[in-house]
Short mmCIF file of C-alpha atoms in Angstrom, two decimals:
data_model
loop_
_atom_site.label_atom_id
_atom_site.label_comp_id
_atom_site.label_asym_id
_atom_site.label_seq_id
_atom_site.Cartn_x
_atom_site.Cartn_y
_atom_site.Cartn_z
CA MET X 1196 166.51 52.34 67.70
CA LEU X 1197 168.26 55.95 66.17
CA THR X 1198 166.98 57.37 62.52
CA THR X 1199 166.62 60.25 60.69
CA LEU X 1200 163.84 62.63 60.55
CA HIS X 1201 163.67 62.01 56.56
CA GLU X 1202 162.88 58.61 57.55
CA VAL X 1203 159.65 59.52 59.56
CA VAL X 1204 158.42 62.25 58.07
CA ASN X 1205 158.29 61.05 54.61
CA ASP X 1206 156.20 57.64 55.68
CA ALA X 1207 154.03 59.51 57.35
CA ARG X 1208 152.95 62.15 54.58
CA GLU X 1209 152.85 59.10 52.47
CA ASN X 1210 150.05 57.64 54.84
CA GLN X 1211 148.86 60.72 56.42
CA TYR X 1212 149.71 60.76 59.72
CA ALA X 1213 152.11 63.02 61.82
CA VAL X 1214 154.75 61.87 64.17
CA PRO X 1215 154.98 63.38 67.35
CA ALA X 1216 157.80 65.55 68.56
CA PHE X 1217 158.19 66.68 72.06
CA ASP X 1218 160.69 69.00 73.03
CA CYS X 1219 162.29 67.27 76.68
CA VAL X 1220 164.15 67.52 79.54
CA GLY X 1221 165.87 65.17 81.86
CA ASP X 1222 165.00 61.42 82.23
CA ILE X 1223 161.44 61.86 83.61
CA MET X 1224 160.17 63.02 79.99
CA VAL X 1225 162.32 61.09 78.00
CA ARG X 1226 161.50 57.70 79.97
CA THR X 1227 158.08 58.52 80.04
CA ILE X 1228 157.57 59.53 76.41
CA LEU X 1229 159.38 56.72 75.11
CA ASP X 1230 158.00 54.25 76.89
CA THR X 1231 154.86 55.54 75.93
CA ALA X 1232 155.82 55.52 72.33
CA GLU X 1233 157.12 52.01 72.75
CA ARG X 1234 153.90 50.75 74.22
CA LEU X 1235 151.87 51.81 71.48
CA GLN X 1236 154.33 51.35 68.81
CA SER X 1237 154.63 54.56 67.19
CA PRO X 1238 157.90 56.52 65.70
CA VAL X 1239 158.65 59.40 68.16
CA ILE X 1240 160.66 62.79 67.86
CA LEU X 1241 162.83 63.95 71.34
CA MET X 1242 163.62 67.37 70.59
CA CYS X 1243 166.25 69.61 72.19
CA LEU X 1244 166.27 73.18 72.70
CA GLU X 1245 168.84 75.28 72.82
CA HIS X 1246 168.76 77.31 76.14
CA ASN X 1247 168.86 73.38 77.71
CA LEU X 1248 171.85 72.32 75.96
CA LYS X 1249 173.46 75.29 76.77
CA GLU X 1250 173.05 74.50 80.57
CA PRO X 1251 176.33 72.71 82.00
CA ASN X 1252 176.89 69.63 80.37
CA GLY X 1253 173.52 70.16 78.91
CA PHE X 1254 174.55 67.79 75.44
CA ILE X 1255 175.82 65.21 78.05
CA PHE X 1256 172.63 64.91 79.96
CA LEU X 1257 170.50 65.36 76.98
CA ALA X 1258 172.23 64.11 73.80
CA GLU X 1259 174.33 61.18 74.90
CA TYR X 1260 171.66 60.30 77.49
CA ILE X 1261 169.20 59.83 74.28
CA LYS X 1262 171.57 58.13 72.07
CA ALA X 1263 172.24 55.53 75.23
CA VAL X 1264 168.64 54.54 75.54
CA ALA X 1265 167.53 54.21 71.95
CA PRO X 1266 168.97 50.91 71.18
CA ALA X 1267 167.13 49.76 74.29
CA TYR X 1268 163.37 50.81 72.25
CA ARG X 1269 162.46 48.98 69.19
CA ILE X 1270 160.86 52.05 67.83
CA PRO X 1271 162.26 54.97 65.11
CA ILE X 1272 163.29 57.59 67.22
CA VAL X 1273 164.25 60.84 66.17
CA LEU X 1274 167.10 62.75 68.16
CA HIS X 1275 166.35 66.22 66.57
CA LEU X 1276 167.71 69.89 67.60
CA ASP X 1277 165.02 72.53 68.16
CA HIS X 1278 165.33 75.90 66.33
CA ALA X 1279 168.67 76.53 66.33
CA MET X 1280 169.62 80.08 65.39
CA ASP X 1281 172.82 80.08 63.92
CA THR X 1282 175.84 76.83 62.80
CA ASP X 1283 177.56 76.85 66.00
CA LEU X 1284 174.59 74.91 67.93
CA VAL X 1285 174.10 72.76 64.53
CA LYS X 1286 178.35 71.84 64.62
CA GLN X 1287 177.70 71.17 68.10
CA ALA X 1288 174.77 68.94 67.30
CA ILE X 1289 176.34 66.95 64.26
CA ALA X 1290 179.61 66.32 66.92
CA HIS X 1291 177.17 64.66 69.35
CA GLY X 1292 175.55 62.42 67.09
CA PHE X 1293 172.07 64.40 66.50
CA THR X 1294 170.35 62.74 63.39
CA SER X 1295 168.36 65.93 62.59
CA VAL X 1296 168.39 69.12 62.94
CA MET X 1297 166.57 72.60 62.39
CA ILE X 1298 167.87 75.93 61.62
CA ASP X 1299 165.46 79.06 62.14
CA GLY X 1300 166.21 81.53 59.75
CA SER X 1301 161.87 82.27 59.88
CA SER X 1302 162.78 85.97 61.13
CA LEU X 1303 165.41 86.67 58.74
CA PRO X 1304 164.35 88.19 55.22
CA PHE X 1305 163.66 84.85 52.32
CA ALA X 1306 167.40 85.05 50.55
CA GLU X 1307 169.39 85.20 53.80
CA ASN X 1308 167.17 82.55 55.27
CA VAL X 1309 167.78 80.59 52.37
CA ALA X 1310 171.51 81.16 52.57
CA LEU X 1311 171.49 80.17 56.19
CA THR X 1312 169.68 77.13 55.69
CA LYS X 1313 171.92 76.36 52.93
CA GLN X 1314 174.52 76.29 54.70
CA VAL X 1315 172.95 73.97 58.02
CA VAL X 1316 172.08 71.26 54.63
CA GLU X 1317 175.51 71.78 53.96
CA LEU X 1318 177.00 70.93 57.21
CA ALA X 1319 174.51 68.27 58.08
CA HIS X 1320 173.88 66.23 55.06
CA PRO X 1321 177.47 64.69 55.03
CA HIS X 1322 176.99 62.80 58.06
CA GLY X 1323 173.82 61.98 56.96
CA ILE X 1324 171.64 63.79 59.24
CA SER X 1325 168.08 65.56 58.17
CA VAL X 1326 167.68 69.35 58.16
CA GLU X 1327 164.31 71.22 59.04
CA ALA X 1328 163.98 75.19 58.49
CA GLU X 1329 161.10 77.49 58.20
CA LEU X 1330 159.08 79.79 55.73
CA GLY X 1331 156.37 82.14 56.86
CA HIS X 1332 157.56 83.02 61.07
CA VAL X 1333 155.45 80.61 64.16
CA GLY X 1334 155.51 83.85 66.55
CA GLY X 1335 154.25 83.66 70.19
CA ASN X 1336 156.46 82.88 73.44
CA GLU X 1337 159.16 80.54 71.87
CA LEU X 1338 161.84 79.15 74.29
CA GLY X 1339 165.90 79.44 73.20
CA GLY X 1340 164.95 82.49 70.07
CA THR X 1341 163.33 85.72 70.25
CA TYR X 1342 160.13 86.30 72.32
CA GLY X 1343 156.53 87.88 71.76
CA THR X 1344 157.22 87.49 68.04
CA GLU X 1345 154.02 88.03 65.93
CA SER X 1346 153.17 85.32 63.13
CA LYS X 1347 153.78 85.49 59.42
CA LEU X 1348 151.95 83.03 57.30
CA THR X 1349 153.82 81.47 54.67
CA GLU X 1350 153.36 82.34 51.43
CA PRO X 1351 152.41 79.44 49.21
CA HIS X 1352 154.39 81.16 45.78
CA GLN X 1353 157.84 80.60 47.62
CA VAL X 1354 158.09 76.80 48.91
CA ALA X 1355 158.70 75.23 45.97
CA GLU X 1356 161.49 77.72 45.23
CA PHE X 1357 162.85 78.06 49.02
CA VAL X 1358 163.25 73.28 49.04
CA GLU X 1359 164.79 73.69 45.63
CA ARG X 1360 167.44 76.24 46.76
CA THR X 1361 168.04 74.67 50.15
CA GLY X 1362 167.60 71.17 49.99
CA VAL X 1363 166.03 70.70 53.04
CA ASP X 1364 164.12 67.68 53.92
CA ALA X 1365 161.00 68.87 55.96
CA LEU X 1366 159.63 72.60 55.99
CA ALA X 1367 157.95 73.82 58.64
CA VAL X 1368 155.01 76.45 58.30
CA SER X 1369 152.86 78.96 59.38
CA ILE X 1370 149.02 78.22 59.28
CA GLY X 1371 147.93 79.66 62.48
CA THR X 1372 149.40 78.61 65.32
CA ALA X 1373 152.14 79.93 67.62
CA HIS X 1374 154.84 78.67 69.74
CA GLY X 1375 153.38 78.86 74.26
CA VAL X 1376 149.92 78.41 75.93
CA TYR X 1377 147.08 80.71 73.98
CA THR X 1378 144.57 82.61 75.28
CA ALA X 1379 142.49 82.64 72.83
CA GLU X 1380 141.85 79.14 70.71
CA PRO X 1381 143.80 79.24 66.99
CA LYS X 1382 142.03 79.34 63.95
CA LEU X 1383 144.18 77.19 61.61
CA ASN X 1384 143.91 78.21 57.85
CA VAL X 1385 143.32 75.01 56.01
CA GLU X 1386 143.34 76.86 52.50
CA ARG X 1387 146.59 77.80 52.53
CA MET X 1388 147.61 74.13 54.28
CA ARG X 1389 146.05 72.86 50.92
CA GLN X 1390 148.12 75.41 48.63
CA ILE X 1391 151.50 74.92 50.47
CA ASN X 1392 151.04 70.92 50.69
CA LEU X 1393 150.20 71.02 46.54
CA VAL X 1394 153.37 72.79 45.77
CA SER X 1395 155.64 71.53 48.80
CA PRO X 1396 158.22 68.71 46.85
CA VAL X 1397 159.03 67.85 50.77
CA PRO X 1398 157.13 66.99 54.10
CA LEU X 1399 155.45 69.66 56.13
CA VAL X 1400 155.96 70.67 60.33
CA LEU X 1401 153.54 72.61 62.55
CA HIS X 1402 154.88 74.12 65.34
CA GLY X 1403 152.51 75.12 68.08
CA GLY X 1404 150.99 72.08 68.16
CA SER X 1405 149.87 72.30 71.95
CA GLY X 1406 146.53 73.92 72.86
CA THR X 1407 145.08 73.75 68.80
CA PRO X 1408 141.90 71.69 69.14
CA ASP X 1409 142.67 67.81 68.16
CA ALA X 1410 140.22 68.06 65.02
CA GLN X 1411 142.05 71.39 63.37
CA VAL X 1412 145.91 69.28 63.71
CA GLN X 1413 144.10 66.20 62.16
CA GLU X 1414 142.36 68.05 59.13
CA VAL X 1415 146.07 69.32 58.76
CA VAL X 1416 147.82 66.27 58.66
CA GLN X 1417 145.44 65.02 56.04
CA HIS X 1418 147.03 68.31 53.61
CA GLY X 1419 150.28 67.45 53.98
CA ILE X 1420 151.43 68.35 57.71
CA SER X 1421 153.93 65.16 58.96
CA LYS X 1422 155.52 66.61 62.61
CA VAL X 1423 153.61 68.11 64.89
CA ASN X 1424 156.03 70.16 67.97
CA LEU X 1425 154.75 69.72 71.35
CA TYR X 1426 155.87 71.19 74.42
CA ALA X 1427 153.45 72.90 76.19
CA ASP X 1428 150.88 70.69 76.75
CA CYS X 1429 153.28 68.24 78.12
CA ARG X 1430 154.41 71.09 80.75
CA ILE X 1431 151.19 71.59 81.66
CA ALA X 1432 150.68 68.09 82.55
CA MET X 1433 153.53 67.64 84.54
CA ALA X 1434 152.70 70.71 86.77
CA LYS X 1435 149.26 68.96 87.60
CA GLY X 1436 151.39 65.95 88.39
CA LEU X 1437 153.61 67.87 90.54
CA LYS X 1438 150.46 69.03 92.48
CA ARG X 1439 149.60 66.07 92.78
CA ALA X 1440 152.50 64.42 94.81
CA ALA X 1441 152.53 67.29 96.57
CA ALA X 1442 149.21 66.44 97.88
CA GLU X 1443 149.47 62.92 97.85
CA MET X 1444 152.67 62.72 100.15
CA THR X 1445 152.23 61.83 103.52
CA ARG X 1446 156.02 60.61 104.70
CA ILE X 1447 158.34 62.98 105.09
CA ASP X 1448 161.01 61.01 103.21
CA PRO X 1449 159.27 59.63 100.39
CA LEU X 1450 161.11 57.31 97.65
CA PRO X 1451 161.82 59.11 94.59
CA GLU X 1452 160.32 57.21 92.83
CA GLU X 1453 156.73 58.33 94.80
CA MET X 1454 157.19 61.57 94.29
CA PHE X 1455 157.65 61.25 90.21
CA LEU X 1456 154.58 59.15 89.40
CA PRO X 1457 151.72 61.15 89.32
CA ILE X 1458 154.01 63.22 87.19
CA ARG X 1459 154.75 60.37 84.79
CA GLN X 1460 151.47 59.44 84.49
CA GLU X 1461 149.90 62.93 83.93
CA LEU X 1462 152.63 63.05 81.06
CA GLU X 1463 152.00 59.55 79.93
CA GLN X 1464 148.31 60.37 79.54
CA THR X 1465 149.39 63.56 77.56
CA VAL X 1466 151.59 61.59 75.10
CA GLU X 1467 149.21 58.85 74.79
CA GLN X 1468 146.73 61.44 73.38
CA LYS X 1469 148.77 63.34 70.96
CA ILE X 1470 150.08 59.83 69.58
CA ARG X 1471 146.73 58.36 69.04
CA MET X 1472 145.22 62.39 68.21
CA LEU X 1473 147.96 62.16 64.92
CA GLY X 1474 147.13 58.48 63.99
CA ALA X 1475 151.13 57.62 64.98
CA ASN X 1476 149.92 54.23 66.75
CA GLY X 1477 150.83 51.42 65.45
CA ARG X 1478 153.29 53.23 62.84
CA ALA X 1479 156.80 51.78 63.98
#
């Protein structure tokens, strides 16, 4: 069942767990993530990236597909636009029934980030759609945005003002993570996280969750992180499954479900591990 980001992350913050948010592309990812989340009775956020939505019929194959299958599940499902850089994509997402959108003005000066975010809130809230924004900047190899950017930590003294002036429902913060695959183990700034949580009126979001040690993620979940974005770890799992599939196929004409099974199995293991790590199992 489709629901809003506001509903799931507020419960998560109150009960000190985090909702897993997976960027997803196509049937294999959507079905495997939803089946695993339902088996574990976990709320889940399915995220769509700009470059996938802008492919031919991207909104149909992603957003409309997710909307069509959501009623078959008995868990809260959020259909979320990830890292929109402008209002045009947000307007398209609203038209296609997204229940949540993320506007990324994090590379802009503070005042411009406020103005852009407020504009998106004014577009989305009348439709009952939640809005996530980003303060500070989570860098790394970003998909669908700018590439190779440097991270900038969130300043705690800006948080309350940003939320008050924009009206956002959730706020992504920068505390030491990065997008993509790490070349060295990250070290999250837990003290900065504590300071932000003390002043934030809204639940907080961790981008760049893949590759971050579980213990560090779990620690910041105890200090206000209520949504964790995950993509690279899923891609790594699927690549492992693809190699297995290629090695295990003995027929020249295997059935599609046989070819896809190792990919689904590897992805399922990763999704289950993330759900349990975040304490989201049994929270649906």
